[in-house]
Short mmCIF file of C-alpha atoms in Angstrom, two decimals:
data_model
loop_
_atom_site.label_atom_id
_atom_site.label_comp_id
_atom_site.label_asym_id
_atom_site.label_seq_id
_atom_site.Cartn_x
_atom_site.Cartn_y
_atom_site.Cartn_z
CA MET A 1 -6.28 17.02 6.80
CA LYS A 2 -8.22 18.62 4.10
CA PHE A 3 -11.76 17.31 3.18
CA LEU A 4 -11.33 14.58 0.61
CA SER A 5 -14.38 12.86 -1.53
CA TYR A 6 -14.45 9.03 -2.54
CA SER A 7 -13.85 10.93 -6.22
CA ASN A 8 -9.91 11.36 -4.86
CA ARG A 9 -9.82 7.62 -3.60
CA GLY A 10 -6.46 6.66 -2.43
CA SER A 11 -5.98 10.30 -1.38
CA ILE A 12 -6.84 9.86 2.12
CA ILE A 13 -4.68 6.83 2.93
CA GLU A 14 -2.24 8.20 0.97
CA GLU A 15 -1.93 11.37 3.21
CA ILE A 16 -2.33 9.65 6.34
CA MET A 17 0.39 7.16 5.24
CA HIS A 18 2.66 9.96 4.32
CA ASN A 19 2.16 11.45 7.76
CA THR A 20 2.57 8.24 9.48
CA ALA A 21 5.94 7.71 7.56
CA GLN A 22 7.24 11.12 8.43
CA TYR A 23 6.39 10.77 11.88
CA TYR A 24 8.02 7.61 12.54
CA ARG A 25 10.87 8.42 10.55
CA GLU A 26 11.69 11.93 12.72
CA HIS A 27 11.13 10.04 15.87
CA LYS A 28 13.45 7.05 14.38
CA ILE A 29 10.81 4.37 15.26
CA ALA A 30 11.26 3.07 11.66
CA TYR A 31 12.84 3.98 8.33
CA PHE A 32 9.68 4.55 6.01
CA ARG A 33 9.69 5.73 2.43
CA LYS A 34 7.16 6.23 -0.49
CA THR A 35 7.89 4.51 -3.36
CA ASN A 36 8.74 6.70 -6.01
CA PRO A 37 8.04 5.82 -9.72
CA LEU A 38 10.34 5.68 -12.36
CA TYR A 39 10.51 8.69 -14.64
CA ALA A 40 12.24 10.56 -16.96
CA HIS A 41 12.81 14.35 -17.44
CA LEU A 42 11.80 15.28 -20.84
CA SER A 43 11.91 18.59 -22.70
CA LYS A 44 9.85 19.68 -25.73
CA LYS A 45 13.17 19.06 -27.91
CA SER A 46 12.97 15.70 -27.10
CA LYS A 47 9.63 15.17 -28.15
CA HIS A 48 10.43 12.26 -30.76
CA SER A 49 12.65 10.33 -28.14
CA PHE A 50 12.34 7.72 -26.01
CA GLY A 51 10.78 5.09 -28.64
CA GLY A 52 7.59 7.01 -28.90
CA LEU A 53 7.01 7.12 -25.37
CA LEU A 54 6.17 11.00 -25.44
CA GLU A 55 2.89 11.62 -27.68
CA GLY A 56 1.11 14.71 -28.41
CA GLU A 57 0.87 17.67 -30.56
CA GLY A 58 1.62 21.26 -30.16
CA ARG A 59 2.08 22.27 -26.34
CA GLU A 60 -0.10 19.22 -24.98
CA MET A 61 2.10 16.00 -24.38
CA ARG A 62 1.53 12.70 -22.54
CA ILE A 63 4.40 10.40 -21.34
CA LYS A 64 3.21 6.77 -21.30
CA PHE A 65 4.93 4.86 -18.76
CA THR A 66 5.45 1.29 -19.38
CA TYR A 67 6.81 0.30 -16.09
CA LYS A 68 4.51 -1.27 -13.52
CA GLY A 69 4.67 0.45 -9.95
CA ASP A 70 5.97 -1.12 -6.93
CA LEU A 71 4.15 -1.61 -3.55
CA ASP A 72 3.14 1.87 -1.96
CA TYR A 73 5.79 2.21 0.84
CA TYR A 74 8.91 0.15 2.12
CA GLY A 75 10.95 0.31 5.18
CA LEU A 76 13.01 -1.05 7.99
CA TYR A 77 11.95 -1.67 11.37
CA ARG A 78 14.19 -3.16 13.83
CA GLY A 79 16.38 -4.56 11.24
CA ARG A 80 13.39 -5.96 9.44
CA TYR A 81 12.32 -5.38 5.75
CA PHE A 82 8.83 -4.23 5.30
CA SER A 83 6.60 -3.12 2.56
CA ILE A 84 3.08 -1.91 2.33
CA GLU A 85 0.54 -1.82 -0.38
CA LEU A 86 -2.15 0.80 0.08
CA LYS A 87 -5.84 0.40 -1.07
CA GLU A 88 -9.28 2.03 -0.26
CA THR A 89 -12.70 0.71 -1.20
CA GLN A 90 -16.01 2.23 -0.73
CA GLN A 91 -17.77 -1.35 -0.53
CA PRO A 92 -18.23 -3.42 2.61
CA THR A 93 -15.77 -6.01 0.98
CA PHE A 94 -11.94 -5.53 -0.12
CA SER A 95 -11.67 -6.95 -3.71
CA LEU A 96 -8.40 -8.59 -4.41
CA HIS A 97 -8.87 -7.24 -7.98
CA LEU A 98 -7.66 -3.93 -6.39
CA ILE A 99 -4.43 -5.32 -6.08
CA LYS A 100 -2.38 -5.67 -9.37
CA GLU A 101 -0.65 -9.07 -10.37
CA ASN A 102 2.97 -7.46 -10.25
CA GLN A 103 2.01 -5.83 -6.68
CA LEU A 104 0.65 -9.22 -5.77
CA SER A 105 4.18 -11.20 -6.98
CA GLN A 106 6.28 -8.47 -5.33
CA LEU A 107 4.19 -9.47 -1.92
CA GLU A 108 5.02 -13.01 -2.65
CA GLU A 109 8.43 -12.36 -3.22
CA ILE A 110 8.76 -10.48 -0.18
CA ASP A 111 6.95 -12.87 2.21
CA HIS A 112 9.01 -15.50 0.65
CA LEU A 113 12.45 -13.90 1.48
CA GLY A 114 11.34 -13.24 5.09
CA GLY A 115 10.21 -9.74 4.62
CA ILE A 116 6.87 -8.19 6.09
CA ALA A 117 4.50 -8.02 3.23
CA LEU A 118 1.38 -6.21 4.22
CA VAL A 119 -1.50 -4.68 2.31
CA LEU A 120 -3.34 -1.73 4.31
CA VAL A 121 -7.24 -1.57 3.35
CA HIS A 122 -9.01 1.53 4.07
CA PHE A 123 -12.79 0.50 4.14
CA ILE A 124 -14.06 4.10 3.69
CA HIS A 125 -17.66 3.58 5.34
CA GLY A 126 -16.30 0.99 8.00
CA GLU A 127 -16.56 1.04 11.79
CA LYS A 128 -13.13 0.19 12.00
CA PRO A 129 -11.81 1.72 8.82
CA PHE A 130 -8.04 0.98 8.60
CA TRP A 131 -7.06 -2.65 8.43
CA LEU A 132 -3.58 -4.27 8.07
CA ILE A 133 -3.33 -7.95 6.57
CA THR A 134 -0.26 -9.87 5.58
CA TYR A 135 0.25 -11.58 2.37
CA SER A 136 0.02 -14.77 3.88
CA GLN A 137 -3.35 -14.04 5.61
CA LEU A 138 -4.62 -12.94 2.05
CA LYS A 139 -3.49 -16.18 0.75
CA LYS A 140 -5.36 -18.03 3.31
CA LEU A 141 -8.13 -16.07 2.53
CA GLN A 142 -8.03 -17.00 -0.84
CA SER A 143 -7.55 -20.58 -0.50
CA CYS A 144 -10.70 -20.77 1.69
CA LYS A 145 -12.84 -19.12 -0.59
CA LYS A 146 -13.68 -18.93 -4.55
CA THR A 147 -14.69 -15.53 -4.75
CA LYS A 148 -11.68 -12.57 -4.61
CA LYS A 149 -13.73 -10.27 -2.12
CA PHE A 150 -13.46 -10.47 1.42
CA SER A 151 -15.38 -8.98 4.28
CA ILE A 152 -14.07 -7.29 7.46
CA SER A 153 -15.14 -10.31 9.16
CA GLU A 154 -13.30 -12.50 7.02
CA PHE A 155 -10.07 -10.41 7.69
CA GLU A 156 -10.68 -11.06 11.30
CA SER A 157 -10.84 -14.59 10.92
CA VAL A 158 -7.34 -14.84 9.60
CA SER A 159 -5.98 -12.38 12.54
CA ALA A 160 -5.73 -9.27 10.24
CA VAL A 161 -5.49 -6.42 12.52
CA PRO A 162 -7.81 -3.00 12.94
CA ILE A 163 -5.42 0.06 13.05
CA GLU A 164 -6.14 3.04 15.09
CA ILE A 165 -4.90 6.49 14.22
CA ILE A 166 -3.16 8.43 17.22
CA TYR A 167 -2.25 11.79 17.14
CA PRO A 168 -3.77 13.77 14.05
CA HIS A 169 -3.37 11.57 11.08
CA ILE A 170 -0.78 9.07 12.16
CA LEU A 171 -1.60 5.27 11.97
CA ASN A 172 -0.57 3.16 15.06
CA LEU A 173 1.44 0.79 13.20
CA GLU A 174 4.61 -0.15 15.85
CA PRO A 175 2.51 -2.38 17.87
CA ILE A 176 1.28 -4.40 14.85
CA LEU A 177 4.82 -4.52 13.59
CA LYS A 178 6.28 -5.55 17.04
CA GLN A 179 3.36 -8.16 17.26
CA LEU A 180 4.04 -9.56 13.60
CA MET A 181 7.76 -9.92 14.32
CA LYS A 182 7.07 -11.85 17.42
CA ARG A 183 4.48 -14.21 16.09
CA GLU A 184 7.09 -15.16 13.09
CA LYS A 185 9.84 -15.85 15.86
CA GLN A 186 7.37 -18.61 17.41
#
């Protein structure tokens, strides 16, 4: 993995999760995919198309996407749907403000329909840097506290799970997914 600084935030966790998804699929442990954003192929000839979504003069053009993104990863593990949103923080606390409203709604909907809705948080300066927390655990934290910032010890208090890296740059998610499925059967 190349050296990444906080200015490339999101890149570290994205790269590790990409490697994890690829490994899990190759070894038939889980079906794991990165969510692709909606996009359109545009050429210079279509400059005034798409209801003004394309802006700019001359050679420089920008595309404005009005679609709010989905959660970062989705997949299937032993017949059960799961979705994971990735977040990184340089702070000793995780701010719920890092998750967009539409992403919280998606997590809630997945949880309500019986899927596994997860947030993977990378505390860049943490002793145990990677934590997996379910949507229901996040809601529990939120109901116990007026602020929307949570420390690692608060993650532990609702049974969020630290994740180890195995192999080069692969997250050890399988035991946690198994544990989540067992917990929900009880």
